[in-house]
């Protein structure tokens, strides 16, 4: 299967147009049609309906395979380039919103002292895209966070030979309005909260599916969806009674209008992991060492 033909197929399916795909890819429409025809001939089946343009059943199944295949190809290219190339003098860190903290600030300060000409870049992104961005070289390394059992790794996608190292584990608590009758309790069972109103903030907190899996019960139906990575906005919704959410306990200790209660069962932590591939000596490698040594 030709990777370029596969990329062209994915682009046509995403845009639902041969002409739009040709413009985006810089090809003629005839070249796009020829690549799709060659891919269909290779696989022995139609992949795209032509009027209107859309994937067939076989095409839809190929799309499910295509994204991880293309990521792994780009990851292999980036990994070899890192090993064969010149020393890395840039520093681009990807991070989920709750993974940015004091330890990172201190580590970046040391990196800047060691490499005064480097201007670090921090990109705050969602957890589900960061491993692929590390693998393909769009960021040099990443800090990702999420809900886990103590000492268990985060369930990250397999996008290449990446190293993951825990750099922090913090207790988890349910965030409640300050006057809520459960605020201040010594410990709650997550399953007992399954029928409550929940905030759905996938870029900041565990999804409903993750909560159901952790608690082992159904429920956790979202009352309000929150899109974005602004923690202050999310806490304002909690304080106003629009729903509950799970967050690291230290985040909630000083939040105005917000109370909290630790989750006692099941045993859960908010885990932060450093994710990176091969790192030639340079500012990114130094930052990785500093973060790995600062676990707390």
Short mmCIF file of N, CA, C and O in Angstrom, two decimals, residues 97-101 145 170-173 175 204-205 230-232 234-235 245-256 258-260 270:
data_model
loop_
_atom_site.label_atom_id
_atom_site.label_comp_id
_atom_site.label_asym_id
_atom_site.label_seq_id
_atom_site.Cartn_x
_atom_site.Cartn_y
_atom_site.Cartn_z
N UNK A 97 -3.24 21.05 30.11
CA UNK A 97 -3.38 22.25 30.94
C UNK A 97 -3.00 22.00 32.40
O UNK A 97 -2.35 22.84 33.04
N UNK A 98 -3.39 20.86 32.95
CA UNK A 98 -3.13 20.60 34.36
C UNK A 98 -1.73 20.07 34.62
O UNK A 98 -1.34 19.90 35.77
N UNK A 99 -0.97 19.81 33.55
CA UNK A 99 0.40 19.32 33.73
C UNK A 99 1.40 20.45 33.88
O UNK A 99 2.55 20.24 34.25
N UNK A 100 0.99 21.68 33.57
CA UNK A 100 1.88 22.84 33.70
C UNK A 100 1.90 23.27 35.16
O UNK A 100 0.86 23.61 35.73
N UNK A 101 3.07 23.24 35.77
CA UNK A 101 3.15 23.59 37.19
C UNK A 101 4.49 24.17 37.56
O UNK A 101 5.34 24.49 36.72
N UNK A 145 -1.39 14.41 31.48
CA UNK A 145 -1.94 14.05 32.78
C UNK A 145 -3.25 13.30 32.58
O UNK A 145 -3.87 13.34 31.52
N UNK A 170 -0.81 13.03 42.27
CA UNK A 170 -1.50 13.84 43.28
C UNK A 170 -2.85 13.21 43.60
O UNK A 170 -3.47 12.56 42.75
N UNK A 171 -3.33 13.38 44.83
CA UNK A 171 -4.64 12.82 45.18
C UNK A 171 -5.76 13.48 44.38
O UNK A 171 -5.65 14.64 43.98
N UNK A 172 -6.82 12.73 44.18
CA UNK A 172 -7.95 13.19 43.38
C UNK A 172 -9.13 13.51 44.29
O UNK A 172 -9.38 12.80 45.28
N UNK A 173 -9.85 14.58 43.98
CA UNK A 173 -11.04 14.95 44.75
C UNK A 173 -12.14 15.36 43.80
O UNK A 173 -11.89 15.76 42.65
N UNK A 175 -14.85 18.04 42.82
CA UNK A 175 -15.08 19.47 43.03
C UNK A 175 -16.58 19.72 43.14
O UNK A 175 -17.36 19.27 42.30
N UNK A 204 -9.74 18.83 30.14
CA UNK A 204 -9.24 19.11 31.49
C UNK A 204 -9.45 17.95 32.46
O UNK A 204 -8.61 17.72 33.34
N UNK A 205 -10.56 17.26 32.35
CA UNK A 205 -10.94 16.28 33.37
C UNK A 205 -11.36 14.96 32.73
O UNK A 205 -11.60 14.90 31.52
N UNK A 230 -9.32 26.36 30.05
CA UNK A 230 -9.29 27.39 31.09
C UNK A 230 -9.84 26.82 32.39
O UNK A 230 -11.05 26.66 32.55
N UNK A 231 -8.95 26.50 33.30
CA UNK A 231 -9.37 25.90 34.56
C UNK A 231 -10.24 26.84 35.39
O UNK A 231 -11.20 26.40 36.03
N UNK A 232 -9.94 28.13 35.37
CA UNK A 232 -10.73 29.08 36.16
C UNK A 232 -12.19 29.10 35.70
O UNK A 232 -13.12 29.18 36.51
N UNK A 234 -13.81 26.60 34.30
CA UNK A 234 -14.43 25.35 34.74
C UNK A 234 -14.81 25.42 36.21
O UNK A 234 -15.93 25.02 36.60
N UNK A 235 -13.91 25.94 37.05
CA UNK A 235 -14.20 26.04 38.48
C UNK A 235 -15.35 27.01 38.76
O UNK A 235 -16.12 26.82 39.71
N UNK A 245 -17.00 17.70 39.03
CA UNK A 245 -15.89 17.20 38.21
C UNK A 245 -14.80 16.69 39.13
O UNK A 245 -14.77 17.01 40.32
N UNK A 246 -13.89 15.87 38.58
CA UNK A 246 -12.74 15.38 39.33
C UNK A 246 -11.50 16.18 38.95
O UNK A 246 -11.23 16.38 37.77
N UNK A 247 -10.75 16.59 39.97
CA UNK A 247 -9.54 17.36 39.74
C UNK A 247 -8.51 17.01 40.81
O UNK A 247 -8.86 16.45 41.86
N UNK A 248 -7.24 17.34 40.58
CA UNK A 248 -6.24 17.13 41.64
C UNK A 248 -6.61 17.94 42.88
O UNK A 248 -6.97 19.11 42.78
N UNK A 249 -6.50 17.33 44.03
CA UNK A 249 -6.91 17.99 45.27
C UNK A 249 -6.20 19.32 45.50
O UNK A 249 -6.84 20.30 45.91
N UNK A 250 -4.87 19.43 45.25
CA UNK A 250 -4.23 20.73 45.49
C UNK A 250 -4.80 21.88 44.66
O UNK A 250 -4.77 23.03 45.09
N UNK A 251 -5.33 21.57 43.47
CA UNK A 251 -5.93 22.61 42.63
C UNK A 251 -7.15 23.21 43.30
O UNK A 251 -7.47 24.39 43.13
N UNK A 252 -7.88 22.40 44.08
CA UNK A 252 -9.16 22.81 44.65
C UNK A 252 -9.01 23.51 46.00
O UNK A 252 -9.95 24.17 46.46
N UNK A 253 -7.87 23.36 46.63
CA UNK A 253 -7.72 23.84 48.00
C UNK A 253 -7.95 25.33 48.14
O UNK A 253 -8.44 25.79 49.18
N UNK A 254 -7.60 26.12 47.12
CA UNK A 254 -7.74 27.58 47.23
C UNK A 254 -8.70 28.14 46.19
O UNK A 254 -8.69 29.35 45.95
N UNK A 255 -9.53 27.30 45.59
CA UNK A 255 -10.44 27.78 44.55
C UNK A 255 -11.63 28.49 45.18
O UNK A 255 -12.36 27.90 45.99
N UNK A 256 -11.89 29.76 44.85
CA UNK A 256 -13.00 30.49 45.47
C UNK A 256 -14.36 29.91 45.10
O UNK A 256 -14.62 29.59 43.94
N UNK A 258 -15.56 27.07 45.73
CA UNK A 258 -15.53 25.64 45.42
C UNK A 258 -15.12 24.85 46.65
O UNK A 258 -14.15 25.20 47.33
N UNK A 259 -15.87 23.81 46.97
CA UNK A 259 -15.49 22.87 48.00
C UNK A 259 -15.05 21.58 47.35
O UNK A 259 -15.11 21.42 46.13
N UNK A 260 -14.63 20.65 48.16
CA UNK A 260 -14.21 19.37 47.57
C UNK A 260 -14.24 18.28 48.63
O UNK A 260 -14.28 18.55 49.84
N UNK A 270 -4.21 11.55 40.33
CA UNK A 270 -4.01 12.35 39.12
C UNK A 270 -2.54 12.22 38.78
O UNK A 270 -1.66 12.68 39.50
#
